[in-house]
Short mmCIF file of C-alpha atoms and ligand atoms in Angstrom, two decimals:
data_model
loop_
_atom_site.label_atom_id
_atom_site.label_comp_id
_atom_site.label_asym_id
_atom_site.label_seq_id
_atom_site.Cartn_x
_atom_site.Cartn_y
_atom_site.Cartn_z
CA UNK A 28 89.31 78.38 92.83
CA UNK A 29 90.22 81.36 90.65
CA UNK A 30 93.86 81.53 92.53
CA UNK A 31 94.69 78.07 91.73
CA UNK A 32 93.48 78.98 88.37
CA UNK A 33 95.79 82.22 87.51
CA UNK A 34 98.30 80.31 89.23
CA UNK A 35 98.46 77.53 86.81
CA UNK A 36 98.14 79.76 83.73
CA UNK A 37 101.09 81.90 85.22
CA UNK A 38 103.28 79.03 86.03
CA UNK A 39 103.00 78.40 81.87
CA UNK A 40 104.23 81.57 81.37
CA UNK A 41 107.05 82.06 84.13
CA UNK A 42 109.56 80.29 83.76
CA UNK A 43 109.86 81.73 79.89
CA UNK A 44 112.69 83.41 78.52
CA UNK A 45 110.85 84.23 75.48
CA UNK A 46 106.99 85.18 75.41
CA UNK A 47 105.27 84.58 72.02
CA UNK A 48 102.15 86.40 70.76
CA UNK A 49 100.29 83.05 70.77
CA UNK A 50 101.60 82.66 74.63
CA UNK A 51 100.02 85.60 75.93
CA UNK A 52 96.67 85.25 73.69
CA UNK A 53 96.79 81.56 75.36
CA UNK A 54 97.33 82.87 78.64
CA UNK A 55 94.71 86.05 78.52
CA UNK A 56 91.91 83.02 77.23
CA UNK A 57 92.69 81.02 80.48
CA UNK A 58 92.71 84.69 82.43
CA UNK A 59 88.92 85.34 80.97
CA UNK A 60 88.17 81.75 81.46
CA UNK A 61 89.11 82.19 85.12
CA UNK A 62 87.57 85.16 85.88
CA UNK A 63 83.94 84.37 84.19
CA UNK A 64 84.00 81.23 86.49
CA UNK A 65 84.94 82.99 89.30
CA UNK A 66 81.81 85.05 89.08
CA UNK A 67 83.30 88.27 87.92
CA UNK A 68 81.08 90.57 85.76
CA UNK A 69 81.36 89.85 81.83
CA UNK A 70 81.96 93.36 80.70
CA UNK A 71 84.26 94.08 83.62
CA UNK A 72 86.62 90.81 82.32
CA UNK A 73 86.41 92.11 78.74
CA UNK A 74 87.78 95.37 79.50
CA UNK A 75 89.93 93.88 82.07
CA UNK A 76 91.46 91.41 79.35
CA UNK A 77 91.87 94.49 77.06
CA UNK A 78 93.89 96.41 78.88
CA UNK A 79 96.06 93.60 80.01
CA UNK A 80 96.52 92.80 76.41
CA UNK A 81 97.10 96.37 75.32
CA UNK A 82 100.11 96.24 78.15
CA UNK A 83 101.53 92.86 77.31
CA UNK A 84 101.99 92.77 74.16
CA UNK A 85 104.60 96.46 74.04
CA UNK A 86 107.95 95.78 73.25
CA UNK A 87 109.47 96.23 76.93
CA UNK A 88 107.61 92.94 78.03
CA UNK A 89 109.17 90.67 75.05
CA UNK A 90 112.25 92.41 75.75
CA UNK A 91 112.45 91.59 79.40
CA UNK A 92 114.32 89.25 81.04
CA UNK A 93 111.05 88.07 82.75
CA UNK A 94 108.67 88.20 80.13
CA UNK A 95 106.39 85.60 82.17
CA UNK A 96 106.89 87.47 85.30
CA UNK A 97 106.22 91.20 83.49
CA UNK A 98 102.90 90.15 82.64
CA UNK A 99 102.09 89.08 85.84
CA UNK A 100 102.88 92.30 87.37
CA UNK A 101 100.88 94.19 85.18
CA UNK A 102 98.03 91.55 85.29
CA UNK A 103 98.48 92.20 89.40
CA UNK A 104 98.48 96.04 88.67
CA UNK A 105 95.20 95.73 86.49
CA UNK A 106 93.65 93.82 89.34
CA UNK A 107 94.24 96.62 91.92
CA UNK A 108 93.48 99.24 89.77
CA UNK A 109 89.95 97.08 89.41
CA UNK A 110 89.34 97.14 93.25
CA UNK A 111 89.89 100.83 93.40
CA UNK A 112 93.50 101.16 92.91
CA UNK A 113 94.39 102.45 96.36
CA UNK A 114 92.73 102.03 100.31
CA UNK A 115 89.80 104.31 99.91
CA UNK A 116 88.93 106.04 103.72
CA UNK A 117 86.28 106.72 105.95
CA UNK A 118 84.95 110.20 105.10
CA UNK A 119 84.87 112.77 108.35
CA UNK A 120 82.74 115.37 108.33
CA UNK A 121 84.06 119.12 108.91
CA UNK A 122 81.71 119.49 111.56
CA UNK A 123 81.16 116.48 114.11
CA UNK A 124 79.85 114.44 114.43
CA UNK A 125 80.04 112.33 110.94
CA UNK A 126 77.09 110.28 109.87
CA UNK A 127 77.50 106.54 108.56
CA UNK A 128 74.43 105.26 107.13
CA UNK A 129 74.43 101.72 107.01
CA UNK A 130 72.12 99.78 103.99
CA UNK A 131 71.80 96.64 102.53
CA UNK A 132 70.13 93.44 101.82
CA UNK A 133 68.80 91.18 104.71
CA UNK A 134 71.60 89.02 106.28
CA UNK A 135 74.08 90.95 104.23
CA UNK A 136 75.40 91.89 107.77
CA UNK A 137 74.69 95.53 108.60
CA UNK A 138 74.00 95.19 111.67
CA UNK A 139 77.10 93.01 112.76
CA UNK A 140 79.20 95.49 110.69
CA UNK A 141 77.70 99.06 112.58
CA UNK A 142 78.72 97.18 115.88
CA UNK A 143 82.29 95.88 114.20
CA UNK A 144 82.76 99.47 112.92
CA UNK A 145 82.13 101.29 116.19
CA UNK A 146 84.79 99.15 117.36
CA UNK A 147 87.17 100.03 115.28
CA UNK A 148 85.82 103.45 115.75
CA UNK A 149 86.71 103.28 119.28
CA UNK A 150 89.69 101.87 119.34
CA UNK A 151 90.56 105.02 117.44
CA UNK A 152 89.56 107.22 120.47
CA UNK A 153 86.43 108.05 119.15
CA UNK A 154 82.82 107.69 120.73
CA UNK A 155 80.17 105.93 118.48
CA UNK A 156 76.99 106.15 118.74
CA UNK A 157 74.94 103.33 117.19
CA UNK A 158 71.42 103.88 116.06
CA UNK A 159 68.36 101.31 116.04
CA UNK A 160 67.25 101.73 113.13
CA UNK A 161 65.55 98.43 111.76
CA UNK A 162 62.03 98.24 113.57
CA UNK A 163 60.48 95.62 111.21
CA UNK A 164 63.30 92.78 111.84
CA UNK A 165 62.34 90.74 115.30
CA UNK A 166 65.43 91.52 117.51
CA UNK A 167 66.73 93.64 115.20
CA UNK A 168 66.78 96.14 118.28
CA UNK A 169 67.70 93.40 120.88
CA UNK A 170 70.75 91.98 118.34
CA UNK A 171 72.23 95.84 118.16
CA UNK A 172 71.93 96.43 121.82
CA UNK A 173 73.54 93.19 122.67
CA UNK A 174 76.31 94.29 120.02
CA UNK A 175 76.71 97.50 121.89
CA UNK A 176 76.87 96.37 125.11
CA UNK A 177 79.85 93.92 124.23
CA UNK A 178 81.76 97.06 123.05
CA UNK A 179 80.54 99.10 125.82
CA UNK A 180 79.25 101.98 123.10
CA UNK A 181 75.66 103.37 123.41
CA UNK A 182 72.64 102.57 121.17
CA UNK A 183 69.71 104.69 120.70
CA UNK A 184 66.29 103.28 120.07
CA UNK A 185 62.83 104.18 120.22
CA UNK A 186 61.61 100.58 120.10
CA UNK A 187 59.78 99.34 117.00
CA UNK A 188 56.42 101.49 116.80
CA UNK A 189 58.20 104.92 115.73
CA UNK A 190 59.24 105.96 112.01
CA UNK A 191 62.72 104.90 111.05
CA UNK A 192 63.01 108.16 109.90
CA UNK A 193 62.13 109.91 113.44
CA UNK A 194 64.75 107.36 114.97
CA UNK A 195 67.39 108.53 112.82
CA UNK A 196 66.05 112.49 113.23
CA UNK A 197 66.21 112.11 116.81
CA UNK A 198 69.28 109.49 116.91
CA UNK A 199 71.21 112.13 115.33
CA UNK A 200 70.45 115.12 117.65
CA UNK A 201 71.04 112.54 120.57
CA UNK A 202 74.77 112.14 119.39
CA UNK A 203 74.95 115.98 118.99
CA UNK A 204 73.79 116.77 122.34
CA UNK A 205 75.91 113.61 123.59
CA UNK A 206 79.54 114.73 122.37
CA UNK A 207 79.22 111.60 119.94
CA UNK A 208 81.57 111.71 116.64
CA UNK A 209 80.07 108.98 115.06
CA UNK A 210 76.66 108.39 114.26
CA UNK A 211 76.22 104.50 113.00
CA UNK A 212 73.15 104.49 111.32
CA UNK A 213 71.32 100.33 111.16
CA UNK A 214 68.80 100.16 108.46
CA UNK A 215 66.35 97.48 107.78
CA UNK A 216 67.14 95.34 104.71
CA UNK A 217 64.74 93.10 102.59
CA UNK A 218 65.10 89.71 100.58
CA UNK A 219 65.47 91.55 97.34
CA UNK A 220 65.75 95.04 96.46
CA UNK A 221 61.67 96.77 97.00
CA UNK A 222 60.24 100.44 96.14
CA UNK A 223 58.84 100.68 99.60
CA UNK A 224 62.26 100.17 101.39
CA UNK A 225 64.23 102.66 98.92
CA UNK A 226 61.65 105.29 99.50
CA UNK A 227 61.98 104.87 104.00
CA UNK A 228 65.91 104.76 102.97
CA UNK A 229 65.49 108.06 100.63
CA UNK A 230 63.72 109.92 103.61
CA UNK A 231 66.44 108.76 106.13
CA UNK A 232 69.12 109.87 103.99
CA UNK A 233 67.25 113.10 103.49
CA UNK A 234 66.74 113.99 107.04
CA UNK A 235 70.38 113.01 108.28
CA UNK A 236 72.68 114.03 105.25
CA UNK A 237 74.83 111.11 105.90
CA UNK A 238 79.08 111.77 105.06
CA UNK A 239 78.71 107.90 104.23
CA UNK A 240 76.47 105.56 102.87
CA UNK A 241 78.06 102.41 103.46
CA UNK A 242 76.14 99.37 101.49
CA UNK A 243 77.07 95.66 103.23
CA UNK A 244 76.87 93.09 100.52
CA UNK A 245 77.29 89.58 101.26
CA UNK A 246 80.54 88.36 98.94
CA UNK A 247 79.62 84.73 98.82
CA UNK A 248 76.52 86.05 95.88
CA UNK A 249 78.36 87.23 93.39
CA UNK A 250 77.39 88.78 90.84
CA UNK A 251 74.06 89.40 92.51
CA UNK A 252 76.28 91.27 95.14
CA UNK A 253 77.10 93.29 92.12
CA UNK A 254 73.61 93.92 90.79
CA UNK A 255 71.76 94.91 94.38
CA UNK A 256 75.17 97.56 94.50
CA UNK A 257 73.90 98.91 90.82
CA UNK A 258 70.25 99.09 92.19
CA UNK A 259 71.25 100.55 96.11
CA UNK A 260 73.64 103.19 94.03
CA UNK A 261 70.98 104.25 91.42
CA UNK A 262 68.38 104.88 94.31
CA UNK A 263 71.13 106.36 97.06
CA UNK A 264 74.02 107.66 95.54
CA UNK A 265 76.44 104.91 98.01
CA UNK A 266 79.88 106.31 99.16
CA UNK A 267 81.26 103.19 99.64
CA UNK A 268 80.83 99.07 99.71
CA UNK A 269 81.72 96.85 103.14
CA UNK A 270 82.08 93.34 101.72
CA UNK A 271 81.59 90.49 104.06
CA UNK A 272 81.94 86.49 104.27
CA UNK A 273 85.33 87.41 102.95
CA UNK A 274 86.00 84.31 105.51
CA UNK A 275 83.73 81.97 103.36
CA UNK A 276 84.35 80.34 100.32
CA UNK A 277 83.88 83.32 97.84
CA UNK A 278 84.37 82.79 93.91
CA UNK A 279 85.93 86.41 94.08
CA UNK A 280 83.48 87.82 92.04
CA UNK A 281 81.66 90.67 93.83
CA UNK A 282 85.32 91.54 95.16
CA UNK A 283 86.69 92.16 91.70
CA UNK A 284 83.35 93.76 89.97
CA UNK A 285 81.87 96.05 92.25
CA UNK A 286 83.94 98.83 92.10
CA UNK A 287 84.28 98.66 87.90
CA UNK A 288 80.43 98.48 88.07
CA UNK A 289 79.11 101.12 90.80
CA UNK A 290 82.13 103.14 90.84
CA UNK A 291 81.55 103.04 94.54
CA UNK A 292 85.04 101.52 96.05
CA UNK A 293 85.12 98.92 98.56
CA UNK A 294 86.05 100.51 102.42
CA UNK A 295 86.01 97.77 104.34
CA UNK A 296 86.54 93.99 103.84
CA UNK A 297 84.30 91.62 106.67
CA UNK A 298 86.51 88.23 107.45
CA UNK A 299 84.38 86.81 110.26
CA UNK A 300 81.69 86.78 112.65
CA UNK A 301 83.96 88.04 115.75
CA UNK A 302 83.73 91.75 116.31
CA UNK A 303 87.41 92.84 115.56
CA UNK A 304 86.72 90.65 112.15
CA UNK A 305 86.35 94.02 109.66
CA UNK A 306 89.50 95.44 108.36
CA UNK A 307 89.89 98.21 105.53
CA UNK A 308 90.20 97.08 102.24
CA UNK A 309 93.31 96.99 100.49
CA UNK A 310 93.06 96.24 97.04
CA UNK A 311 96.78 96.05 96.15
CA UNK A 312 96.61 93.09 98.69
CA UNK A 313 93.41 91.64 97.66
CA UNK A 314 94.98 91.51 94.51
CA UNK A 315 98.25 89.86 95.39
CA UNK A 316 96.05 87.39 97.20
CA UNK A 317 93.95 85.81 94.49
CA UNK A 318 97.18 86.06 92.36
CA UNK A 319 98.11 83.51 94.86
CA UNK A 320 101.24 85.27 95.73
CA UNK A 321 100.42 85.34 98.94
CA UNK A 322 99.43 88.41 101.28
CA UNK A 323 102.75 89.38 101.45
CA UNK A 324 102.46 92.36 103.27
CA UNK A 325 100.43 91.17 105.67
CA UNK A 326 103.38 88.33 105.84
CA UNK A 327 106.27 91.09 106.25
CA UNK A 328 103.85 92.83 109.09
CA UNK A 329 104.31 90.04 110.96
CA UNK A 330 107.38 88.95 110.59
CA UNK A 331 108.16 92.94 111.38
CA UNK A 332 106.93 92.23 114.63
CA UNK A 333 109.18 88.95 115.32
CA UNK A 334 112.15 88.74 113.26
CA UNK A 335 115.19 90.40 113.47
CA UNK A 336 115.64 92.89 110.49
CA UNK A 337 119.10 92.85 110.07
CA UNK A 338 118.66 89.20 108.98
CA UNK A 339 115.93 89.78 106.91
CA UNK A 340 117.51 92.55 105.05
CA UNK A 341 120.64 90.04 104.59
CA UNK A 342 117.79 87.54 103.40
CA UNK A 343 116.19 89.64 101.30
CA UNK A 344 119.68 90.55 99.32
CA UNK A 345 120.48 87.34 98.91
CA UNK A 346 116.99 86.78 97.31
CA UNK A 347 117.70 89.32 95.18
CA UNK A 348 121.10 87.94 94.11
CA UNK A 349 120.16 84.47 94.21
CA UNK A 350 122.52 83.79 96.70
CA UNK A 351 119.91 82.03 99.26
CA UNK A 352 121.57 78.76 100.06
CA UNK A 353 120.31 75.88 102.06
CA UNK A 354 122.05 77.22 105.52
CA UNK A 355 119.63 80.60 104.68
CA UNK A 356 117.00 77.85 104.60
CA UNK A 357 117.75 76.25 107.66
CA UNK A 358 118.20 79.60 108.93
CA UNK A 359 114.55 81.39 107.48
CA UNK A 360 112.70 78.12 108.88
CA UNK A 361 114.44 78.84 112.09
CA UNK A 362 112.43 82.23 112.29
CA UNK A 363 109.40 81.04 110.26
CA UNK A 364 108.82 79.02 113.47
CA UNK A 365 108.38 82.06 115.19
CA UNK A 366 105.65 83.01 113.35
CA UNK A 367 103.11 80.27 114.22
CA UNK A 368 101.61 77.57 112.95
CA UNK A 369 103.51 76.37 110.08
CA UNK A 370 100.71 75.53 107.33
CA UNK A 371 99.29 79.38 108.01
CA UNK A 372 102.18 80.83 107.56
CA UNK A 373 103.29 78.69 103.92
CA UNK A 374 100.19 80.11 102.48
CA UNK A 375 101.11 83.47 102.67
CA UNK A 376 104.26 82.40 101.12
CA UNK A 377 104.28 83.34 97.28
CA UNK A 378 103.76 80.15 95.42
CA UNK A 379 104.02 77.91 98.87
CA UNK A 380 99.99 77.71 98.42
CA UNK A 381 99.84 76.35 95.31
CA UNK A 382 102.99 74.16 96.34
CA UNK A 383 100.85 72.65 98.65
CA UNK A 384 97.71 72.24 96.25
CA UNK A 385 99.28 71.07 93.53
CA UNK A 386 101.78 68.41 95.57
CA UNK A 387 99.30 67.43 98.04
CA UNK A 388 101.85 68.70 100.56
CA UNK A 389 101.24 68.62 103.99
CA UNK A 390 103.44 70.35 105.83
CA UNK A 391 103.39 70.39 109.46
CA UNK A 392 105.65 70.97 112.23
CA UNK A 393 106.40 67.08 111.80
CA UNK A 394 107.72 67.80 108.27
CA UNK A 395 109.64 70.77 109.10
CA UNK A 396 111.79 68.09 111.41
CA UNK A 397 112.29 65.44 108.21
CA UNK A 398 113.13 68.64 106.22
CA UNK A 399 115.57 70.30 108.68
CA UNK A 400 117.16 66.67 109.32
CA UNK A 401 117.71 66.64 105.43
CA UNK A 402 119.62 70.25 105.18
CA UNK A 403 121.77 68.71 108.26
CA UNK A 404 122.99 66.19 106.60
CA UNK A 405 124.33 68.05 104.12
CA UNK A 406 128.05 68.99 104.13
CA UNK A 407 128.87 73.01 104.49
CA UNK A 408 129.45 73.16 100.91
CA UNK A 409 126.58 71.36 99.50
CA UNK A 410 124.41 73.58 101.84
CA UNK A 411 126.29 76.76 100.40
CA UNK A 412 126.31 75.46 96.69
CA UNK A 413 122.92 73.48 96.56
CA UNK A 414 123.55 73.15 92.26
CA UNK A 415 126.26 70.80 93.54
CA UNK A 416 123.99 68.01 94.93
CA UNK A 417 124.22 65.60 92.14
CA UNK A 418 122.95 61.99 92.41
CA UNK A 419 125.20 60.27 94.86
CA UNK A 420 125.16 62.92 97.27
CA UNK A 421 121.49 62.92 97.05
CA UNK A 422 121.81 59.39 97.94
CA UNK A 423 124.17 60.17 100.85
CA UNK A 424 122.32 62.56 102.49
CA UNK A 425 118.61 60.20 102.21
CA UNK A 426 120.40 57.37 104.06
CA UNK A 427 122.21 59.95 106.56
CA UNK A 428 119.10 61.65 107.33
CA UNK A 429 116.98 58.97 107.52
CA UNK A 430 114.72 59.78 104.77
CA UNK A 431 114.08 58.39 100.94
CA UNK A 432 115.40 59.65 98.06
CA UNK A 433 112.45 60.63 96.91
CA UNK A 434 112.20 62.97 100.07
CA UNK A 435 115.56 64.46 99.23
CA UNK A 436 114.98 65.08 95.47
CA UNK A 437 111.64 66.90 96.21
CA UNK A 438 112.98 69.19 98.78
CA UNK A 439 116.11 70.03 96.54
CA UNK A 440 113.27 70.67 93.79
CA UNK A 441 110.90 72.73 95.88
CA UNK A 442 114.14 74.63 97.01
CA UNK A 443 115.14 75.35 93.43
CA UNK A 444 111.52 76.28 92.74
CA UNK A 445 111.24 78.73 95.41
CA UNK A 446 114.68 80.21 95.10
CA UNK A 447 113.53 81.09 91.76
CA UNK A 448 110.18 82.47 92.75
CA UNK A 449 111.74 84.13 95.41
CA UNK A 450 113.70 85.94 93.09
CA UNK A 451 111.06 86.78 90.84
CA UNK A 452 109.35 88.21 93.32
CA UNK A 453 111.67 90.53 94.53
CA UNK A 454 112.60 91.66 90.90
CA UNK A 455 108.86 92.45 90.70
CA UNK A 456 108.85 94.03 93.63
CA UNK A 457 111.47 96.22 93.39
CA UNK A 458 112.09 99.26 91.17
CA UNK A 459 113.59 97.44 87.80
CA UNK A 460 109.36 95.48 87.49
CA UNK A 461 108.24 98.35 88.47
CA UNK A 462 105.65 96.87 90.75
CA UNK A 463 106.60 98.41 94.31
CA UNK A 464 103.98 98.63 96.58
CA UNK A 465 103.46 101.80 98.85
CA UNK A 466 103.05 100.06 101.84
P1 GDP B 30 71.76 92.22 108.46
O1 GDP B 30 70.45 91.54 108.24
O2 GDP B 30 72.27 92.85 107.20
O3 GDP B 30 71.75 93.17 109.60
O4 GDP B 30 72.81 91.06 108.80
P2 GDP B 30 73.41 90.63 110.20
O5 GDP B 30 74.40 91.65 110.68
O6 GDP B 30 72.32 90.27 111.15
O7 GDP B 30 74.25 89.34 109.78
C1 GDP B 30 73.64 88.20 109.23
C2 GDP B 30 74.49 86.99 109.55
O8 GDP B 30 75.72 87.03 108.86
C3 GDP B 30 74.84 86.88 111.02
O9 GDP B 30 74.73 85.54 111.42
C4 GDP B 30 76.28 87.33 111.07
O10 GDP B 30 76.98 86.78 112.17
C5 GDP B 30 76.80 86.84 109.76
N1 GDP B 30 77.97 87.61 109.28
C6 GDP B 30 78.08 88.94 109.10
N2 GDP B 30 79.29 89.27 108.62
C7 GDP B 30 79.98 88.12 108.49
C8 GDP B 30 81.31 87.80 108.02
O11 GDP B 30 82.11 88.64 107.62
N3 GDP B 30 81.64 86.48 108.02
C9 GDP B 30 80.78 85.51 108.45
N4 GDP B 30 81.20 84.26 108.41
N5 GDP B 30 79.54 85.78 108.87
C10 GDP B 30 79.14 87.06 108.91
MG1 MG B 31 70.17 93.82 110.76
#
């Protein structure tokens, strides 16, 4: 996929002290190489490469410590400034209640988004009111109303032999005379984007002045995703994109062209069937995603919840410093375990996805054991000073442990690997790359 593909042209470049010309020309190819295959829209990955270039090349990145690790940061800026830079909101209106209008291809997954939204809506005290609005679908109706009953918010239909545009008339005033906030306008879809269709969805829009109009495109098509957005935006002047079948196995594509192409930024990202599955988008963390550097922030948002942040900020400064020995190790897979299941929780671990890939690594909670009894049978100062573990100790600690050689020299490797990453990472992170996140 395209992460395993940045991640190998980046792992070229990291580990550089020095960053030729020719390396980052080499490197931008593979980028555009990537990106193309992964769907992306041609003229969005030639401006894309062009103002990575114009970035990489300055004087500050050759100068850098980092070079590698500069360019990825701004090739990781460039990418969330693609998907709209920052979280783009819901829109309220002044006066209540606000009007979503939902639109969209068939199957795209309106109508299991309006019932996934008025969830959300709920949970944040509001009261939703979801509208019927597809009368040519069979079930269309039934499917909402089954939605809304899960979620215990109302639905308003006239069945299927009134005017979409008299539903949403009268759906509207029904929410006004109800105390609703929300009004969740479902829309029929077709197979492809038809006159007839944008015409009833012109009139709809006309009648209720929606605050949104929320096109659901399904992010497993690509750059047809991309092309019914152009066509929906032309015809309906969209607010705002809801991607879905984030959960499948998506080239990426739609995700990083829609917003350079429509101008319309993604809202809300889809990850799943299940009615809590919609989340708002965040493209700094879409972005650190396919860079394969793992959702970190979704990774410290857990680990917020169960570890205990004096340790972490002790962890975190020993990152910095490189001072993360292999009794920090033992230590960090102590509370890693507290996160869940292990193999979730290494890919959102920068670089521990591609670890896996790449190695064929299977780690399981079976592993973590073999691992843990390797760190143990290290002495207190090999754990402290892990550059100290030459061969013979190597050899020392396989037969104490139980283990092969082999075993010990990759874990000592992956160790070094990570402590580096680790490092890099933080740099980036912090204020000398430049690269902080809000969040
Ligand atoms: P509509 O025709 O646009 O109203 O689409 P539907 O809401 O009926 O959804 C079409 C199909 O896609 C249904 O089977 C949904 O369960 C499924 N679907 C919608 N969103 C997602 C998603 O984010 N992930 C997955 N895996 N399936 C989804
Ligand atoms: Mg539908």
């Amino acid at each position: 996929g395209l992460t395993t593909r940045l991640q190998n042209v980046f792992s070229k470049l990291r580990g550089k002290g020095k960053v030729s010309d020719e390396d980052v020309a080499e490197a931008m190819r593979e980028v555009r190489l990537a990106l193309l295959e992964a769907d992306v829209n041609f003229k969005v990955v030639k401006e894309f490469i062009a103002k990575v270039k114009e970035k990489a090349v300055g004087k500050e990145v050759m100068e850098s410590f980092t070079p590698g690790m500069v360019i990825i940061d701004i090739v990781n800026k460039e990418l969330t400034d693609l998907m709209g830079g920052s979280q783009a909101k819901l829109a309220k209106a002044n006066k209540p209640p606000t009007v979503l209008m939902m639109v969209g291809l068939q199957g795209a997954g309106k109508t299991t988004t309006s019932g996934k939204l008025a969830k959300m809506l709920q949970k944040q005290n509001s009261r939703p009111l979801l509208v019927a609005g597809d009368i040519y679908r069979p079930a269309a109706i039934k499917q909402l109303q089954v939605l809304g009953e899960q979620i215990k918010a109302p639905v308003f239909t006239l069945g299927d032999q009134t005017s979409p545009v008299e539903i949403a008339r009268q759906g509207l005033q029904h929410a006004k005379d109800n105390g609703n906030d929300y009004v969740i306008i479902d829309t029929a879809g077709r197979l492809h984007v038809d006159e007839e269709l944008m015409e009833e969805l012109r009139q709809i829009h006309s009648v209720v002045n929606p605050d949104e109009v929320l096109l659901v495109v399904d992010s497993m098509t690509g750059q047809d995703a991309v092309n019914v957005a152009e066509h929906f935006n032309q015809q309906l002047n969209l607010t705002g994109v809801v991607l879905t079948k984030l959960d499948g196995d998506t080239r990426g594509g739609a995700a990083l062209s829609v917003k350079a192409v429509t101008g319309c930024p993604i809202k809300f990202a889809s990850l799943g069937e299940k009615l809590d599955a919609l989340e708002p988008f965040h493209p700094e963390r879409m972005a650190s995603r396919i860079l394969g550097m793992g959702d970190m922030l979704s990774l410290i948002e857990k680990a917020q919840l169960n570890i205990d942040t004096d340790k972490a900020k002790e962890m975190e400064r020993k990152m910095r410093n490189a001072e993360f020995t292999f009794e920090d190790f033992l230590e960090q897979m102590d509370q890693v375990k507290k996160l869940g299941p292990i193999d979730q929780i290494m890919d959102m671990i920068p670089g521990m996805g591609k670890m896996k890939q790449a190695k064929d690594l299977k780690v399981d909670d079976k592993q973590m054991g073999r691992i843990e009894a390797i760190v143990y049978s290290m002495t207190t100062e090999e754990k402290r000073n892990p550059d100290m573990i030459n061969h013979s100790r190597r050899k020392r600690i396989a037969t104490g442990s139980g283990t092969s050689l082999a075993e010990v020299n990759r874990l000592i490797k992956q160790f070094d690997e990570m402590r580096r990453m680790m490092k890099q990472f933080s740099d980036m992170m912090g204020p000398k790359g430049g690269g902080k996140n809000k969040a």
